[in-house]
Coordinates of C-alpha atoms and ligand atoms in Angstrom, one line a residue:
M1 CA 100.2 125.1 107.1
I2 CA 100.1 123.8 103.3
A3 CA 97.5 122.0 101.7
V4 CA 98.7 120.2 98.6
I5 CA 96.0 119.9 96.3
N6 CA 95.5 119.3 92.6
R7 CA 92.7 117.0 91.1
K8 CA 95.2 115.6 88.6
G9 CA 96.5 112.1 89.7
G10 CA 100.1 111.3 89.8
C11 CA 101.1 115.1 89.5
G12 CA 103.7 114.8 92.6
K13 CA 101.4 115.8 95.3
S14 CA 102.8 113.0 97.6
T15 CA 106.2 113.5 96.6
L16 CA 106.1 117.4 97.5
V17 CA 104.8 116.6 100.7
R18 CA 107.6 113.9 101.4
G19 CA 110.2 116.4 100.1
L20 CA 108.9 119.6 102.1
A21 CA 108.6 117.4 105.4
S22 CA 112.3 116.3 104.6
A23 CA 113.4 120.1 104.2
A24 CA 111.6 121.3 107.4
I25 CA 112.9 118.4 109.3
A26 CA 116.6 119.0 108.3
R27 CA 116.5 122.7 109.0
G28 CA 115.2 122.0 112.6
D29 CA 111.2 122.4 112.4
R30 CA 108.5 120.1 113.8
V31 CA 106.4 118.6 111.0
T32 CA 102.7 117.1 111.1
V33 CA 101.4 115.7 108.0
F34 CA 97.8 114.9 107.7
D35 CA 97.5 112.1 105.2
T36 CA 93.7 112.2 103.9
D37 CA 94.4 109.7 101.1
S38 CA 92.6 106.3 101.4
S39 CA 95.8 104.7 100.0
Q40 CA 97.7 105.9 103.0
S41 CA 100.7 106.7 101.0
I42 CA 102.1 108.9 103.3
Y43 CA 101.2 107.0 106.4
G44 CA 102.6 104.1 105.0
W45 CA 105.8 105.8 104.1
M46 CA 106.5 106.7 107.5
K47 CA 106.1 102.9 108.7
V48 CA 108.5 101.8 106.2
A49 CA 111.0 104.9 107.2
K50 CA 110.8 103.8 111.1
Q51 CA 111.5 100.4 110.1
L52 CA 114.5 101.5 108.1
G53 CA 115.7 103.9 110.6
N54 CA 115.2 106.9 108.4
W55 CA 112.6 108.8 110.4
N56 CA 112.9 111.7 112.8
D57 CA 110.9 112.0 116.1
R58 CA 110.0 115.7 115.0
A59 CA 107.8 114.4 112.3
E60 CA 104.5 112.9 112.7
V61 CA 102.1 111.5 110.2
I62 CA 98.1 111.3 110.9
H63 CA 95.8 109.3 108.7
T64 CA 92.4 110.9 108.7
Y65 CA 89.6 112.2 106.7
D66 CA 88.0 113.7 109.4
P67 CA 88.0 117.6 109.4
A68 CA 87.0 117.8 113.1
E69 CA 90.0 115.6 113.9
I70 CA 92.4 117.9 112.1
T71 CA 90.9 120.9 113.7
A72 CA 91.3 119.3 116.8
K73 CA 95.0 118.5 116.2
L74 CA 95.7 121.9 114.9
D75 CA 94.4 123.1 118.2
A76 CA 96.7 121.2 120.4
I77 CA 99.5 122.1 117.9
Y78 CA 98.7 126.0 118.3
N79 CA 98.7 125.6 122.1
E80 CA 102.2 123.9 122.2
P81 CA 104.9 126.3 123.4
E82 CA 106.1 128.2 120.3
H83 CA 108.4 126.8 117.9
D84 CA 108.7 126.4 114.1
H85 CA 106.2 123.8 112.9
L86 CA 105.2 122.9 109.4
V87 CA 101.9 121.3 108.9
L88 CA 101.1 119.6 105.5
I89 CA 98.0 118.1 104.1
D90 CA 98.4 115.3 101.2
T91 CA 95.2 114.9 99.3
F92 CA 94.0 112.5 96.8
G93 CA 93.0 113.8 93.4
G94 CA 90.0 115.6 92.9
A95 CA 89.7 118.8 95.1
S96 CA 86.0 119.1 96.2
E97 CA 83.9 120.8 98.4
A98 CA 84.6 118.4 101.1
L99 CA 87.9 119.7 101.6
D100 CA 86.7 123.2 102.0
D101 CA 87.0 123.0 105.7
V102 CA 90.6 121.8 105.6
V103 CA 91.6 124.2 103.1
L104 CA 90.2 127.5 104.9
Q105 CA 92.6 126.5 107.9
S106 CA 95.7 126.4 105.7
H107 CA 97.8 129.5 104.8
L108 CA 98.5 128.3 101.4
I109 CA 97.3 125.8 98.9
V110 CA 99.9 124.5 96.4
A111 CA 99.8 122.5 93.2
P112 CA 102.4 120.4 91.6
V113 CA 102.1 120.4 87.8
R114 CA 104.0 118.4 85.5
P115 CA 105.1 120.0 82.4
G116 CA 103.9 118.5 78.8
R117 CA 101.5 116.1 79.9
G118 CA 97.5 116.1 80.8
D119 CA 98.2 118.1 84.0
Y120 CA 97.7 121.7 82.5
T121 CA 94.1 121.3 82.3
E122 CA 93.2 119.5 85.2
T123 CA 95.5 122.3 87.2
M124 CA 93.6 125.0 85.7
E125 CA 90.4 123.4 86.9
T126 CA 92.0 123.3 90.3
L127 CA 92.6 127.0 89.9
I128 CA 88.9 127.2 89.2
W129 CA 87.8 125.3 92.2
H130 CA 89.9 127.7 94.3
E131 CA 88.2 130.7 92.6
R132 CA 84.8 129.3 93.2
L133 CA 85.8 128.5 96.8
K134 CA 86.2 132.0 97.6
G135 CA 82.5 132.8 96.1
R136 CA 81.3 130.0 98.5
V137 CA 82.7 131.3 101.7
N138 CA 81.4 134.4 103.7
N139 CA 85.0 136.4 103.6
A140 CA 86.8 135.8 100.3
Q141 CA 90.1 136.8 102.1
S142 CA 89.8 133.9 104.3
V143 CA 90.7 131.7 101.4
P144 CA 94.4 131.2 101.2
D145 CA 96.5 131.9 98.1
Y146 CA 97.4 129.6 95.6
R147 CA 100.8 128.5 93.9
V148 CA 101.5 126.2 91.5
V149 CA 105.0 124.4 91.6
I150 CA 106.4 122.9 88.5
N151 CA 107.1 119.2 89.2
A152 CA 109.4 116.4 87.6
V153 CA 111.3 118.7 84.8
S154 CA 113.9 116.6 82.8
A155 CA 117.6 117.4 83.0
D156 CA 117.3 117.9 79.1
P157 CA 113.7 119.2 78.6
S158 CA 112.2 118.6 75.0
A159 CA 110.8 121.6 73.1
T160 CA 107.4 120.4 74.2
E161 CA 108.3 120.3 77.7
R162 CA 109.8 123.9 77.4
Q163 CA 106.9 125.0 75.9
A164 CA 104.4 123.6 78.5
I165 CA 106.8 125.4 81.2
E166 CA 106.4 128.7 79.4
Q167 CA 102.7 128.1 79.2
I168 CA 102.5 127.3 82.9
F169 CA 104.5 130.6 83.8
G170 CA 102.6 132.7 81.6
S171 CA 99.1 131.8 83.0
M172 CA 99.5 130.2 86.6
P173 CA 100.8 131.6 89.9
V174 CA 103.9 129.6 89.9
I175 CA 106.9 129.7 92.2
E176 CA 110.4 130.3 90.7
E177 CA 112.1 127.2 91.8
P178 CA 110.9 124.0 89.6
I179 CA 111.4 120.5 91.0
M180 CA 113.4 118.1 88.7
E181 CA 112.7 114.8 87.8
R182 CA 115.1 112.7 90.3
K183 CA 116.0 109.2 91.3
A184 CA 116.4 110.6 94.9
Y185 CA 112.6 111.6 95.1
K186 CA 111.7 107.7 94.3
Q187 CA 114.3 106.5 96.9
V188 CA 112.8 108.8 99.5
D189 CA 109.3 107.4 98.6
G190 CA 110.5 103.8 99.6
E191 CA 112.9 104.7 102.2
G192 CA 112.2 107.7 104.5
L193 CA 113.2 111.1 105.0
L194 CA 115.7 112.8 102.7
G195 CA 118.4 113.8 105.0
E196 CA 118.0 110.7 107.2
I197 CA 118.5 108.4 104.5
R198 CA 121.5 110.4 103.4
D199 CA 123.0 110.4 106.8
N200 CA 122.4 106.7 107.1
T201 CA 124.3 106.0 103.5
R202 CA 128.1 105.5 103.1
K203 CA 128.0 106.0 99.5
G204 CA 129.4 109.4 98.4
I205 CA 127.5 109.4 94.9
I206 CA 124.2 108.7 96.5
Q207 CA 124.9 111.1 99.4
N208 CA 125.3 114.0 96.7
H209 CA 122.3 113.0 94.9
L210 CA 120.1 113.1 98.1
T211 CA 121.7 116.5 99.2
N212 CA 120.8 118.2 95.8
A213 CA 117.2 117.1 96.2
L214 CA 117.3 118.3 99.7
E215 CA 118.6 121.7 98.7
E216 CA 116.0 121.9 96.0
M217 CA 113.2 121.0 98.5
D218 CA 114.5 123.6 100.7
A219 CA 114.5 126.4 98.0
V220 CA 110.7 125.4 97.3
L221 CA 109.9 125.5 100.9
Q222 CA 111.7 129.0 101.4
L223 CA 109.6 130.3 98.3
L224 CA 106.5 129.1 99.9
D225 CA 107.3 130.6 103.3
E226 CA 107.7 133.9 101.4
A227 CA 104.2 133.3 99.8
M228 CA 102.5 132.7 103.0
L229 CA 104.2 135.9 104.8
T230 CA 103.0 138.1 101.9
D231 CA 99.6 136.6 102.1
A232 CA 99.3 137.2 106.0
E233 CA 100.6 140.9 105.2
A234 CA 97.9 141.5 102.7
V235 CA 95.5 140.4 105.0
Ligands
ATP301 N1 110.0 114.9 90.8 C1 110.1 113.7 90.7 N2 111.2 112.7 90.5 C2 110.9 111.5 90.1 N3 109.8 111.0 90.3 C3 108.8 111.5 90.5 C4 108.7 113.1 90.6 N4 107.3 113.4 91.3 C5 106.7 112.3 91.2 N5 107.3 111.2 90.9 C6 107.0 109.8 90.9 O1 105.8 109.9 90.3 C7 104.6 108.9 90.7 C8 103.4 109.8 91.2 O2 104.0 110.8 92.3 P1 103.0 111.1 93.3 O3 102.7 109.8 94.1 O4 103.9 112.0 94.5 O5 101.8 111.9 93.0 P2 100.2 112.4 93.7 O6 100.0 113.4 92.9 O7 100.4 112.1 94.9 O8 99.5 111.0 93.2 P3 97.9 110.6 93.6 O9 97.1 111.5 93.0 O10 97.7 109.4 93.2 O11 97.9 110.9 95.1 C9 105.6 108.5 91.8 O12 106.2 107.2 91.6 C10 106.8 109.3 92.2 O13 107.8 108.8 92.8
MG302 MG1 99.3 111.1 96.3

């Protein structure tokens, strides 16, 4: 279970959720996404994807802000016969104490950050919120680890962008695989799951772009899986 949180708006939280959901579906997992954003970005995405035939029955999206509803649904998932199941929580900008309950049930917190925009400071603030959360709960070890994913790196990064990436690597718990800026992610936003769009298109070039994006998200998901396992062993 991964909570995608960064108080910075537009840094790529919902994009990461759509990408990870796509990668998990492509490898055969089941996926549940809790959309806690009042604009229902992920819930709306699922509706469009279903209309276009780019959805998969193993994925479901639940729109709710209610921690009790999330807990009840999680209990139901844990009671199902054993299977691989990725649970994602998409949040709105502004990590706050209202999210504590939900965060504490997760196995990892992930924040996308764009290099070279105003994201750095707000991502740092989100890291500080994470540290403070450890102080607020009875057992600091019950707070899941935090990882940063660099998002929307251009194919030919400028000097400023490269500097920003170095700064992130030097000061944040960042995973090795960055997410590139890709048209494919915009397409996913408007059309559905990456693998399903690819399987429904006949244009070879577009198929290749979608495959590259899917492989990228699969690599990110594998690194996040590893982070969750390391964390579990440490506890
Ligand atoms: N790697 C990427 N490549 C191309 N476009 C991207 C990428 N990441 C994000 N975008 C685009 O940037 C915009 C903002 O991204 P997104 O909606 O994922 O951010 P968010 O953090 O969920 O925003 P909010 O805080 O408003 O919920 C969207 O139009 C999305 O398609
Ligand atoms: Mg969003």
